[in-house]
Every structure is written in structure tokens, then in C-alpha cells.
mmCIF file with all atom_site columns, C-alpha atoms in Angstrom:
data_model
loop_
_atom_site.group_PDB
_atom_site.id
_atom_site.type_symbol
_atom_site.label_atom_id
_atom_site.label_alt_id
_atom_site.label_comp_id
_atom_site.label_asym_id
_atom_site.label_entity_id
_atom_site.label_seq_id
_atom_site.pdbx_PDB_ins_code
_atom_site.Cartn_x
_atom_site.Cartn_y
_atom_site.Cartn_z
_atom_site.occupancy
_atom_site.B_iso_or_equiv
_atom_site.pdbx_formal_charge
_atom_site.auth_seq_id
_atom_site.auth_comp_id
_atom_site.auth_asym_id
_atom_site.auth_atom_id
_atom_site.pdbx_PDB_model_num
ATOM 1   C CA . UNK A 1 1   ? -3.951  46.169 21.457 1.00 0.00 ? 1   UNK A CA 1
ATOM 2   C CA . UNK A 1 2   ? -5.721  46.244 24.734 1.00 0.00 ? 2   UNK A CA 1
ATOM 3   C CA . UNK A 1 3   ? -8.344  43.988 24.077 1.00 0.00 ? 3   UNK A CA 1
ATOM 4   C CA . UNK A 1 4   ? -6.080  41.110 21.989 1.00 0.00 ? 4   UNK A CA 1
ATOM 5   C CA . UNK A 1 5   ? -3.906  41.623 24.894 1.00 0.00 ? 5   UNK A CA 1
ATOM 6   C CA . UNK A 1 6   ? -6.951  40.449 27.306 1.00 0.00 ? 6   UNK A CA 1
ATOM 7   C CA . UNK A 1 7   ? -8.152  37.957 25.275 1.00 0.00 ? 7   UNK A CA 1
ATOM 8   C CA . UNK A 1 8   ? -4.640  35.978 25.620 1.00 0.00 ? 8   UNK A CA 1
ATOM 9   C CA . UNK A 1 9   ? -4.362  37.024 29.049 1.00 0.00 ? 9   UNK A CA 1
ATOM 10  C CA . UNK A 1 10  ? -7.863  34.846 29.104 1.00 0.00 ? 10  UNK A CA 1
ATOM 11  C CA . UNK A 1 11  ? -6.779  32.242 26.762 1.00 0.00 ? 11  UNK A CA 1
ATOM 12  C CA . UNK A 1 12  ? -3.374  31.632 29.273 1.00 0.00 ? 12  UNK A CA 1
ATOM 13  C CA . UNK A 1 13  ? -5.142  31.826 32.692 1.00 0.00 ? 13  UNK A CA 1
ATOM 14  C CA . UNK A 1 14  ? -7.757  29.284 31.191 1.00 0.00 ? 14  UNK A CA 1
ATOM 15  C CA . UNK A 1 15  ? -5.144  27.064 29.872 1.00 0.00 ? 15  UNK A CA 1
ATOM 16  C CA . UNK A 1 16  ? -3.272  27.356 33.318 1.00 0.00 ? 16  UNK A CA 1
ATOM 17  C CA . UNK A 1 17  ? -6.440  26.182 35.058 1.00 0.00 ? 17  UNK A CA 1
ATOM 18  C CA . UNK A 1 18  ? -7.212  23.149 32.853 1.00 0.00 ? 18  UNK A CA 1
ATOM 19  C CA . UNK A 1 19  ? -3.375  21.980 33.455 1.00 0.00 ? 19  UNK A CA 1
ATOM 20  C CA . UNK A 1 20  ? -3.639  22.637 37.164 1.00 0.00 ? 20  UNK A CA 1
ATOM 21  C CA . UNK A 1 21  ? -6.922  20.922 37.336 1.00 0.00 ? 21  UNK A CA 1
ATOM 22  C CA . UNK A 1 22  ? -5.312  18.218 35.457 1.00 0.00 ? 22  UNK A CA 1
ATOM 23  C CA . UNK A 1 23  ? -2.285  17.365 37.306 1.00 0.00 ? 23  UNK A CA 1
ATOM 24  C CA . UNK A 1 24  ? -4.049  17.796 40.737 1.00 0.00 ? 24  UNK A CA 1
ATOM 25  C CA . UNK A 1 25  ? -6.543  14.982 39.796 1.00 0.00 ? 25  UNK A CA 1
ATOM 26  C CA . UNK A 1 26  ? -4.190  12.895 38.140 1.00 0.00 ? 26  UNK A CA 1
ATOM 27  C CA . UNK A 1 27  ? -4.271  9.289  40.106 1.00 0.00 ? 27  UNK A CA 1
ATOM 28  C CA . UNK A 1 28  ? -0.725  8.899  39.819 1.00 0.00 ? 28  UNK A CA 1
ATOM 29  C CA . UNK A 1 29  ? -0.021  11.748 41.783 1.00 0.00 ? 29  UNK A CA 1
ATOM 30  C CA . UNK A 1 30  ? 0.528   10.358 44.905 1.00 0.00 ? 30  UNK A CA 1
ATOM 31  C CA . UNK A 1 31  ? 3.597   11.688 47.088 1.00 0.00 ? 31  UNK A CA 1
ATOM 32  C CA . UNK A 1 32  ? 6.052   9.778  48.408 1.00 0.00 ? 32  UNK A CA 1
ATOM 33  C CA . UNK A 1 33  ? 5.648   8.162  51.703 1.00 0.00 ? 33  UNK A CA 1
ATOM 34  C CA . UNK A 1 34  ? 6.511   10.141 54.836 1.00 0.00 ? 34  UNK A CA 1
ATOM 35  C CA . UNK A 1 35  ? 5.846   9.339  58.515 1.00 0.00 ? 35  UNK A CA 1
ATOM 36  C CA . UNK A 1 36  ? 5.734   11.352 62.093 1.00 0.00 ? 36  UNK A CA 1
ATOM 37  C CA . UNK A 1 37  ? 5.294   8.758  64.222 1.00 0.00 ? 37  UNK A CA 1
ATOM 38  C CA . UNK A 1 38  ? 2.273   9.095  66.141 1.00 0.00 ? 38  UNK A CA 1
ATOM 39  C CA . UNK A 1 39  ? 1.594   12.643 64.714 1.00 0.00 ? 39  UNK A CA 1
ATOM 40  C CA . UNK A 1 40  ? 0.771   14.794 67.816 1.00 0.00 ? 40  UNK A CA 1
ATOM 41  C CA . UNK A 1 41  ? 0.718   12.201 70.262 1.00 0.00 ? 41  UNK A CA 1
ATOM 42  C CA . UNK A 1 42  ? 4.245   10.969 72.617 1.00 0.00 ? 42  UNK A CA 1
ATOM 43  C CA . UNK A 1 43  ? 5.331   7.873  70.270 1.00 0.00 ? 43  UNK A CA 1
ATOM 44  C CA . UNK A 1 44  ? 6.701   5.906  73.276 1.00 0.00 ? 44  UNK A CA 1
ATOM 45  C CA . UNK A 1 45  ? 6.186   6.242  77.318 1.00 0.00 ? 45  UNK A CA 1
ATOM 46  C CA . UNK A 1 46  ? 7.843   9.325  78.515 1.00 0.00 ? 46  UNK A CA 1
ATOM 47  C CA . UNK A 1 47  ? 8.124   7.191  81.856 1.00 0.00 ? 47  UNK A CA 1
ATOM 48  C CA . UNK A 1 48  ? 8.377   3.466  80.809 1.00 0.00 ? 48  UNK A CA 1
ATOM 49  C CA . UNK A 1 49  ? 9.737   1.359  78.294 1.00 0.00 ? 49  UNK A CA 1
ATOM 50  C CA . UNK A 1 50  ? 6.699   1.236  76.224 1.00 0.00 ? 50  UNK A CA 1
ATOM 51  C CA . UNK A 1 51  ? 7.128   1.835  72.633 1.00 0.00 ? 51  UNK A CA 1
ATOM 52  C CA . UNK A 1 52  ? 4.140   1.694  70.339 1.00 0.00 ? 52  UNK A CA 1
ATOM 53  C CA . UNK A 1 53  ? 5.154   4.154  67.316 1.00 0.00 ? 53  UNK A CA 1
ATOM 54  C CA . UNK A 1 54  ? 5.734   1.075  65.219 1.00 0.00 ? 54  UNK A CA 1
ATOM 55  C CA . UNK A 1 55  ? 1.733   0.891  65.077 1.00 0.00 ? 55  UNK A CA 1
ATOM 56  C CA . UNK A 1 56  ? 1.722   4.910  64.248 1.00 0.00 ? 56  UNK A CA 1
ATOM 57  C CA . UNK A 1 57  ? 3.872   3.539  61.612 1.00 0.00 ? 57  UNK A CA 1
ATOM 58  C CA . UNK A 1 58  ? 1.428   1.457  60.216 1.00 0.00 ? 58  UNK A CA 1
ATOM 59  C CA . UNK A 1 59  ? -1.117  2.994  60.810 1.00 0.00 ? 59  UNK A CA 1
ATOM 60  C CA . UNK A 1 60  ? 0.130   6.380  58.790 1.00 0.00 ? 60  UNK A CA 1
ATOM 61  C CA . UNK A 1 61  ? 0.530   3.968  55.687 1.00 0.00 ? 61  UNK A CA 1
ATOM 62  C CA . UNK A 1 62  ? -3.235  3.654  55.175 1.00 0.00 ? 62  UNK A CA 1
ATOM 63  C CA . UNK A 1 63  ? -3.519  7.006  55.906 1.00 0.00 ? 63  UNK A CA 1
ATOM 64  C CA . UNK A 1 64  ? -1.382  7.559  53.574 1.00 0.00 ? 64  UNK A CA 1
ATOM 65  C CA . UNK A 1 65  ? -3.493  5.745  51.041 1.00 0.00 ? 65  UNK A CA 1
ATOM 66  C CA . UNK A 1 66  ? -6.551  6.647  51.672 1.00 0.00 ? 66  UNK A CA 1
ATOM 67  C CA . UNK A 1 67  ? -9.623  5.075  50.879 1.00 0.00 ? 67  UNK A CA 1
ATOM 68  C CA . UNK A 1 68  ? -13.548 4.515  52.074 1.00 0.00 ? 68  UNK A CA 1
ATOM 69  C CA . UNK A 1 69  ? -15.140 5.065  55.285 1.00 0.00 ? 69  UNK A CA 1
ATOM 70  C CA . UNK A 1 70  ? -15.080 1.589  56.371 1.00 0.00 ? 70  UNK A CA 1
ATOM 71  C CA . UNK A 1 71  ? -11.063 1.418  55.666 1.00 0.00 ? 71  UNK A CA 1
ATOM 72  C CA . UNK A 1 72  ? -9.853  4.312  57.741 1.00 0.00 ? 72  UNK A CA 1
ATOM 73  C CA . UNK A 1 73  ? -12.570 3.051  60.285 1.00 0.00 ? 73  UNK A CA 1
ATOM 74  C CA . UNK A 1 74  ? -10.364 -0.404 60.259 1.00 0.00 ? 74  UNK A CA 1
ATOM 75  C CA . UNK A 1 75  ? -7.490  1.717  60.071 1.00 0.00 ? 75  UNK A CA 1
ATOM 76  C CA . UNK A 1 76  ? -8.363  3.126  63.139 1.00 0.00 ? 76  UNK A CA 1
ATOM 77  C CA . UNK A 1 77  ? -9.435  0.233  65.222 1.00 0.00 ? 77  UNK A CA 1
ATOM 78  C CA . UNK A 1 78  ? -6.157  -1.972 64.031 1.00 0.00 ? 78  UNK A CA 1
ATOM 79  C CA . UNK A 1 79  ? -4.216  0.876  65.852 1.00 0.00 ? 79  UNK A CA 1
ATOM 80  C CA . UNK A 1 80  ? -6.072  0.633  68.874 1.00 0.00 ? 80  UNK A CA 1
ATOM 81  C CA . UNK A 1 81  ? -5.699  -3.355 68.479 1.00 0.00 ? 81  UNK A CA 1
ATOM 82  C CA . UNK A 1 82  ? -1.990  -2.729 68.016 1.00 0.00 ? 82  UNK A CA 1
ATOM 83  C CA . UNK A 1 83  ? -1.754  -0.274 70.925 1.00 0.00 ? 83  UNK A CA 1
ATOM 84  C CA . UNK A 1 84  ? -3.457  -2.446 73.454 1.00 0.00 ? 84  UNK A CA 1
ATOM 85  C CA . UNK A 1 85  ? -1.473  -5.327 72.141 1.00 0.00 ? 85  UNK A CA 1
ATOM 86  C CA . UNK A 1 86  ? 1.567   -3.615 72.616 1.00 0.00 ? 86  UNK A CA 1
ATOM 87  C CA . UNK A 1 87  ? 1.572   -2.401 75.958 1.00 0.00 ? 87  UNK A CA 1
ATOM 88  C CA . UNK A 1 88  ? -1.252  -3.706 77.732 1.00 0.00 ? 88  UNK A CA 1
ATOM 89  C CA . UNK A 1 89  ? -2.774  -0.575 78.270 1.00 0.00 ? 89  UNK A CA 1
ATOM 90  C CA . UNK A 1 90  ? -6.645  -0.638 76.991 1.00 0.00 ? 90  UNK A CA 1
ATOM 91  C CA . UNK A 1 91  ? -7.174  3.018  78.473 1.00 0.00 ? 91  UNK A CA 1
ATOM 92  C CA . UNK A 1 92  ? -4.272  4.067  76.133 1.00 0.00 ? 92  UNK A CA 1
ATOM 93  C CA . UNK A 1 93  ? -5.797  2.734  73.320 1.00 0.00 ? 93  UNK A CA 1
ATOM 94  C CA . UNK A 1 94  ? -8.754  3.453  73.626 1.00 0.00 ? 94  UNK A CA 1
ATOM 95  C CA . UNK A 1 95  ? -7.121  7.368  74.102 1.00 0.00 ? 95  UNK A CA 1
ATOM 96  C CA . UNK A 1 96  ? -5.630  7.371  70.827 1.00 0.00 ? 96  UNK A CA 1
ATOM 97  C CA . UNK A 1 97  ? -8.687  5.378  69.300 1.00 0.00 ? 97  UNK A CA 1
ATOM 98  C CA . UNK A 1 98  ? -10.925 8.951  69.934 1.00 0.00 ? 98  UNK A CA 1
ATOM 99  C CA . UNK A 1 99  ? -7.721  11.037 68.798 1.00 0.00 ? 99  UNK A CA 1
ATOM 100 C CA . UNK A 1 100 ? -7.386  9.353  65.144 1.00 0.00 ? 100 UNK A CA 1
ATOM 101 C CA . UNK A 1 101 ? -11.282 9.204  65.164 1.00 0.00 ? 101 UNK A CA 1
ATOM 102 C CA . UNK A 1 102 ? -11.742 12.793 65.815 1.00 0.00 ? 102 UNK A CA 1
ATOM 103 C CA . UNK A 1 103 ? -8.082  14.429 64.536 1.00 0.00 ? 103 UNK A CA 1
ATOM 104 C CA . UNK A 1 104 ? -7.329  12.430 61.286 1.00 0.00 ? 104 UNK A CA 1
ATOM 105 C CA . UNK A 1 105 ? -10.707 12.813 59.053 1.00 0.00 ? 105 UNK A CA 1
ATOM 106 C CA . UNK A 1 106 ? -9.498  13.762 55.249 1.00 0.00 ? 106 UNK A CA 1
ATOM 107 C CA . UNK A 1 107 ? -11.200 17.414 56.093 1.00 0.00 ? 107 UNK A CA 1
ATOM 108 C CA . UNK A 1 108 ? -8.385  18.929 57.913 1.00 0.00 ? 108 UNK A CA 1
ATOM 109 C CA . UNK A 1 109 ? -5.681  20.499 56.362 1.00 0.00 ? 109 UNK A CA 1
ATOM 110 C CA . UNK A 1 110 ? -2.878  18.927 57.959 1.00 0.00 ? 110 UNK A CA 1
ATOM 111 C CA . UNK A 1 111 ? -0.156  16.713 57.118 1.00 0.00 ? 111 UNK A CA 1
ATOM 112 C CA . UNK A 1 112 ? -1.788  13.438 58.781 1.00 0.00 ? 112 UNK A CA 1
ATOM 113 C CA . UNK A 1 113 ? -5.363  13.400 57.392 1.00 0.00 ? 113 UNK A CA 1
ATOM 114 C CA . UNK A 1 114 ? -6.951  10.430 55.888 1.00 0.00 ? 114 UNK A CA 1
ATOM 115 C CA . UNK A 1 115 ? -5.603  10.180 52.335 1.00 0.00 ? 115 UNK A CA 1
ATOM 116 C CA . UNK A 1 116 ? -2.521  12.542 53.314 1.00 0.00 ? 116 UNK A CA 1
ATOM 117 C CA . UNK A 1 117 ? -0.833  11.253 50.250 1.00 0.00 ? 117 UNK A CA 1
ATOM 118 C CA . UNK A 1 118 ? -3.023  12.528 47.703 1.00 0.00 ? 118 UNK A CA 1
ATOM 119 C CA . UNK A 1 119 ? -3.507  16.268 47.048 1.00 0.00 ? 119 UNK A CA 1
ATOM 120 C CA . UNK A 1 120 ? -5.860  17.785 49.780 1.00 0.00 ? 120 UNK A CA 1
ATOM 121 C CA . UNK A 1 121 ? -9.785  17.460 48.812 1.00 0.00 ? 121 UNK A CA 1
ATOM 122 C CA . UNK A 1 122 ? -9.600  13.438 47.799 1.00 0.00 ? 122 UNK A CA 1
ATOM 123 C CA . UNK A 1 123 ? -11.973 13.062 50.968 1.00 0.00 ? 123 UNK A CA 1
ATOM 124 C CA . UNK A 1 124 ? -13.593 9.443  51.178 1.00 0.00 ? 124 UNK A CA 1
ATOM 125 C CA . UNK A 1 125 ? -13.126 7.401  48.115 1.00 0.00 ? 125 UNK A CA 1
ATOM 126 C CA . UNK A 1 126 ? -12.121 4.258  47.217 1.00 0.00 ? 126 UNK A CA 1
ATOM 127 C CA . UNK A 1 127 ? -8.464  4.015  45.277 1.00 0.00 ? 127 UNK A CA 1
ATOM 128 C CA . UNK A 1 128 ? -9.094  3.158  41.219 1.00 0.00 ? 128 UNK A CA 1
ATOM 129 C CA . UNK A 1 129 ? -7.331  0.569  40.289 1.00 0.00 ? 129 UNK A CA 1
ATOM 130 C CA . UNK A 1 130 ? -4.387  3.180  38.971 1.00 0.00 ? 130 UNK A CA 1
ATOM 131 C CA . UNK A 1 131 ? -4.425  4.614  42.005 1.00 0.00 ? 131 UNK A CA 1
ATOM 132 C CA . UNK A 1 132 ? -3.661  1.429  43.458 1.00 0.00 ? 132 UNK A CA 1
ATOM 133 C CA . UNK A 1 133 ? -0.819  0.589  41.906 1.00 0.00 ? 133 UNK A CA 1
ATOM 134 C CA . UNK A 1 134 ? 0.678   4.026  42.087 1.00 0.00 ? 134 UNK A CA 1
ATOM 135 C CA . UNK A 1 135 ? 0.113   3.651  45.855 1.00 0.00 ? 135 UNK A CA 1
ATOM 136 C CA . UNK A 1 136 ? 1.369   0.345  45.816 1.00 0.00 ? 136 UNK A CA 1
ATOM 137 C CA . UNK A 1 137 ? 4.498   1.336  43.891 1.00 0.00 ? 137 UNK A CA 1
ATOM 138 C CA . UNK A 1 138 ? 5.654   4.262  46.231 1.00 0.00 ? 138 UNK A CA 1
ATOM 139 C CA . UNK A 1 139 ? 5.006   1.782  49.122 1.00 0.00 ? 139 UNK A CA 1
ATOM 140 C CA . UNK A 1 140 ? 7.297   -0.876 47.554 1.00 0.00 ? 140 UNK A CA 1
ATOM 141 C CA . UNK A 1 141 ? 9.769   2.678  47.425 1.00 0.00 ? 141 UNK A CA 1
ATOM 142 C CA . UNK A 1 142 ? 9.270   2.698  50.498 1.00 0.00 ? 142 UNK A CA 1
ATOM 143 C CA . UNK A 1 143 ? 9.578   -0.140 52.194 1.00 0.00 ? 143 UNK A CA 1
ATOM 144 C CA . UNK A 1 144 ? 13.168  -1.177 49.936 1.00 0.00 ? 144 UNK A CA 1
ATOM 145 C CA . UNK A 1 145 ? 14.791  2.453  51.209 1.00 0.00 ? 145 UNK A CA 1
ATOM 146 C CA . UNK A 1 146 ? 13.374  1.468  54.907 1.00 0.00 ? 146 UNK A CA 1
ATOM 147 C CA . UNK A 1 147 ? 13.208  -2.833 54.804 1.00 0.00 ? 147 UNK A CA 1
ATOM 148 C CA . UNK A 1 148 ? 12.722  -3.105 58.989 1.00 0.00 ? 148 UNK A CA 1
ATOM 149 C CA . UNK A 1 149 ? 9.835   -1.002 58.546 1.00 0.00 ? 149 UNK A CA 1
ATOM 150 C CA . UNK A 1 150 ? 10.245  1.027  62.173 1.00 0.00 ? 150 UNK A CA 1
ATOM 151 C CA . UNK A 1 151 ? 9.913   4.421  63.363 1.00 0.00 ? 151 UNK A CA 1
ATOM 152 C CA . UNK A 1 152 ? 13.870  4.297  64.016 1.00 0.00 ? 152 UNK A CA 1
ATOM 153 C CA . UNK A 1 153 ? 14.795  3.655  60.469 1.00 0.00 ? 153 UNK A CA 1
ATOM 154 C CA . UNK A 1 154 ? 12.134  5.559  58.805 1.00 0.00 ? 154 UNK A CA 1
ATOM 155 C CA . UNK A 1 155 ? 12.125  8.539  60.658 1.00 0.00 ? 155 UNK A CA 1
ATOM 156 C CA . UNK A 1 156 ? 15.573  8.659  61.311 1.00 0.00 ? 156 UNK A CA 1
ATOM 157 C CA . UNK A 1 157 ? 17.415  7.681  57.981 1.00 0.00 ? 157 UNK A CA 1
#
């Protein structure tokens, strides 16, 4: 009795596996989209008028996603670009430039890596086409639950 009972204890735990392995690799598994802002950085000036967690915003969507190298690289500097652009302050930028450069890689365990969307371990790799348009498709979710597309209305609704 023992040893039948073992070998469907074995049978079950490898079955478990397989399934778990499965549905962690599956490309449609991609959660919702969520935002913080500008993660662990102030999203306006604590001082000023400033406000530039509208380009946190965007920026966390292609986080989000995921991809290459080379995206979250453009990723990165389109923040910067958006940051400078926004309040006029290059040294800011350029602040929050090294920050995303040396805080967001997809190694971390945290909730704002590169490719926080997909279950942890995607690391750099370009989204299959079904990835794609499962990424596309919770973005669309998205963006018709939150249509100004700011930090106001889609951290706050």
C-alpha cells in the first residue's frame, strides 16, 4: 500500500509541475495593467508645480510589456525626454534616467521591473506575436476603463 501510495504521490506532484510549468509560460498570461506612478521616486515637485508622473505613466506601460534590450533602453531614454520636456529640468532627468537604468532591470523581484506584467523570470525577450496581442488587448482594457490616460484617473479610480 505504501509503495502504490508513493507512486501516485509521484504521478500527482509530476502532473502538478507540468500544469504549473504550463500556465506560468503561457503567453497569454499577462496581468492586467497596474501603475505607481513613478515607482519609488516623488511623482510631482514636493515644492513646485511640476508634475511629470504622466511620463511614469507611460513609461510603466512598456515596462509593463516588456521586451528586448534596445526597447526598455528607449523606454528609458523617452522618460528622460519626457521629464526634461516637462519641466525643464535636464539634472532631473537625467536623475531618474540612472534610477530606471539601474532600479528597473527584469532581475529584481519587484513590482516595477522590466516586463512586470509577465510572471517573474521573462528577462529580455522580444513579445511573440501572441504575446503581442494579449499585451495589446489588456492595454486596450486599459486604456477604455482609464480614456485620459493620467496618473489622476488611473491611480485614483
Amino acid at each position: 500500500m505504501n509503495r502504490l501510495y508513493r507512486e501516485h504521490a509521484i504521478r500527482f506532484s509530476t502532473l502538478l509541475s507540468v500544469a504549473l510549468l504550463i500556465s506560468c509560460s503561457s503567453p497569454s498570461s499577462i496581468k492586467p495593467f497596474t501603475t505607481d506612478g513613478c515607482s519609488l521616486f516623488p511623482d510631482k515637485s514636493l515644492i513646485g508645480k511640476k508634475d511629470w508622473c504622466d511620463c511614469c505613466l507611460t513609461h510603466d506601460v512598456a515596462y509593463w510589456r516588456g521586451g528586448t534590450a534596445e526597447e526598455r533602453l528607449q523606454a528609458d531614454k523617452a522618460l528622460q525626454a519626457c521629464v526634461e520636456n516637462t519641466t525643464g529640468n535636464k539634472a532631473l532627468a537625467e536623475l531618474m534616467l540612472v534610477g530606471v537604468r539601474s532600479g528597473g532591470g527584469p532581475y529584481y523581484f519587484t513590482t516595477y521591473r522590466w516586463g512586470y506584467g509577465w510572471p517573474f523570470g521573462r528577462e529580455y525577450k522580444a513579445l511573440a506575436p501572441e504575446e503581442r496581442a494579449a499585451a495589446d488587448k489588456a492595454e486596450q482594457a486599459f486604456r477604455r476603463a482609464h480614456p485620459q490616460m493620467t496618473c489622476e484617473d488611473a491611480m485614483h479610480k
